[in-house]
Coordinates of C-alpha atoms in Angstrom, one line a residue:
M958 CA -8.7 -66.8 -20.1
R959 CA -11.3 -66.1 -22.8
I960 CA -11.7 -62.5 -23.8
L961 CA -14.4 -60.8 -25.9
G962 CA -13.4 -57.6 -27.5
I963 CA -15.9 -55.1 -28.9
D964 CA -15.7 -52.2 -31.2
P965 CA -19.1 -50.6 -30.8
G966 CA -21.2 -48.9 -33.4
T967 CA -24.9 -48.6 -34.3
A968 CA -24.5 -49.7 -38.0
T969 CA -21.6 -52.1 -37.4
T970 CA -20.3 -53.5 -34.1
G971 CA -17.1 -55.5 -34.5
W972 CA -16.3 -58.3 -32.1
G973 CA -13.6 -60.9 -31.5
V974 CA -12.9 -63.7 -29.1
V975 CA -9.4 -64.6 -28.1
Q976 CA -8.1 -67.3 -25.7
T977 CA -5.0 -66.7 -23.6
K978 CA -2.9 -69.6 -22.3
K979 CA 0.3 -68.9 -20.5
Q980 CA 2.2 -66.7 -22.9
S981 CA 0.2 -67.6 -26.0
L982 CA -2.8 -65.9 -27.6
S983 CA -5.1 -67.6 -30.1
L984 CA -8.1 -66.3 -32.1
I985 CA -11.3 -68.2 -31.5
Q986 CA -13.7 -66.2 -33.7
F987 CA -14.5 -62.7 -35.0
D988 CA -17.3 -61.0 -36.9
C989 CA -19.6 -58.0 -37.0
I990 CA -23.1 -57.3 -35.8
K991 CA -24.8 -55.2 -38.5
T992 CA -28.0 -53.3 -38.4
R993 CA -30.0 -51.9 -41.3
P994 CA -29.9 -48.1 -41.8
E995 CA -33.7 -48.0 -42.2
M996 CA -34.3 -49.5 -38.7
E997 CA -35.3 -47.1 -35.9
M998 CA -32.5 -46.5 -33.4
P999 CA -34.2 -48.3 -30.5
K1000 CA -34.6 -51.4 -32.7
R1001 CA -31.0 -51.2 -33.8
L1002 CA -29.9 -51.0 -30.1
L1003 CA -32.2 -53.9 -29.1
L1004 CA -30.7 -56.0 -32.0
L1005 CA -27.2 -55.2 -30.8
S1006 CA -28.0 -56.4 -27.3
K1007 CA -29.7 -59.6 -28.5
E1008 CA -26.8 -60.5 -30.8
L1009 CA -24.2 -59.7 -28.2
S1010 CA -26.1 -61.9 -25.6
R1011 CA -26.0 -64.7 -28.2
I1012 CA -22.3 -64.3 -28.7
I1013 CA -21.7 -64.3 -24.9
R1014 CA -23.7 -67.5 -24.5
T1015 CA -21.9 -69.2 -27.4
Y1016 CA -18.3 -68.3 -26.5
K1017 CA -18.6 -67.9 -22.7
P1018 CA -15.9 -65.2 -22.2
H1019 CA -14.4 -64.6 -18.8
V1020 CA -14.1 -60.8 -19.5
I1021 CA -15.2 -58.3 -22.0
V1022 CA -13.2 -55.2 -23.3
V1023 CA -14.9 -52.3 -25.1
E1024 CA -13.1 -49.8 -27.2
Q1025 CA -13.3 -46.3 -25.7
L1026 CA -15.0 -43.6 -27.7
F1027 CA -12.4 -41.2 -29.1
F1028 CA -13.3 -37.6 -29.8
N1029 CA -15.1 -37.2 -33.0
S1030 CA -15.7 -33.9 -34.8
N1031 CA -19.2 -35.2 -35.8
A1032 CA -21.3 -34.9 -32.7
K1033 CA -24.2 -37.0 -34.1
T1034 CA -21.8 -39.9 -34.9
A1035 CA -20.3 -39.6 -31.4
M1036 CA -23.7 -39.8 -29.8
T1037 CA -24.8 -42.9 -31.7
V1038 CA -21.5 -44.7 -31.0
G1039 CA -21.9 -43.7 -27.3
Q1040 CA -25.4 -45.2 -27.3
A1041 CA -24.1 -48.5 -28.8
R1042 CA -21.2 -48.5 -26.2
G1043 CA -23.8 -48.1 -23.4
V1044 CA -25.8 -51.0 -24.7
V1045 CA -22.7 -53.2 -24.9
M1046 CA -21.7 -52.4 -21.3
M1047 CA -25.3 -53.0 -20.1
T1048 CA -25.5 -56.3 -21.9
A1049 CA -22.1 -57.3 -20.5
A1050 CA -23.2 -56.4 -17.0
R1051 CA -26.4 -58.5 -17.4
H1052 CA -24.1 -61.5 -18.1
K1053 CA -21.9 -60.6 -15.1
L1054 CA -18.9 -59.6 -17.2

């Protein structure tokens, strides 16, 4: 099974693809999707979706896992990470993951 793991964020979204086979696990690829701070939020979220779609088409995962949002004392940061997490889940759903 090929698994795509995502650590969402609006500035940086980390991702990694692993392959499981019986009892072994092997790393296929990992990287980050980065957006520029001067970009407007809607454009950052659109870029995140486009790049994630490209990764899904390239690596063809069977499932996707997304890190849950942990409580953050900075509400603004929590909201933007929540927006990125929503875009990740929507993009995964579009690809039937």
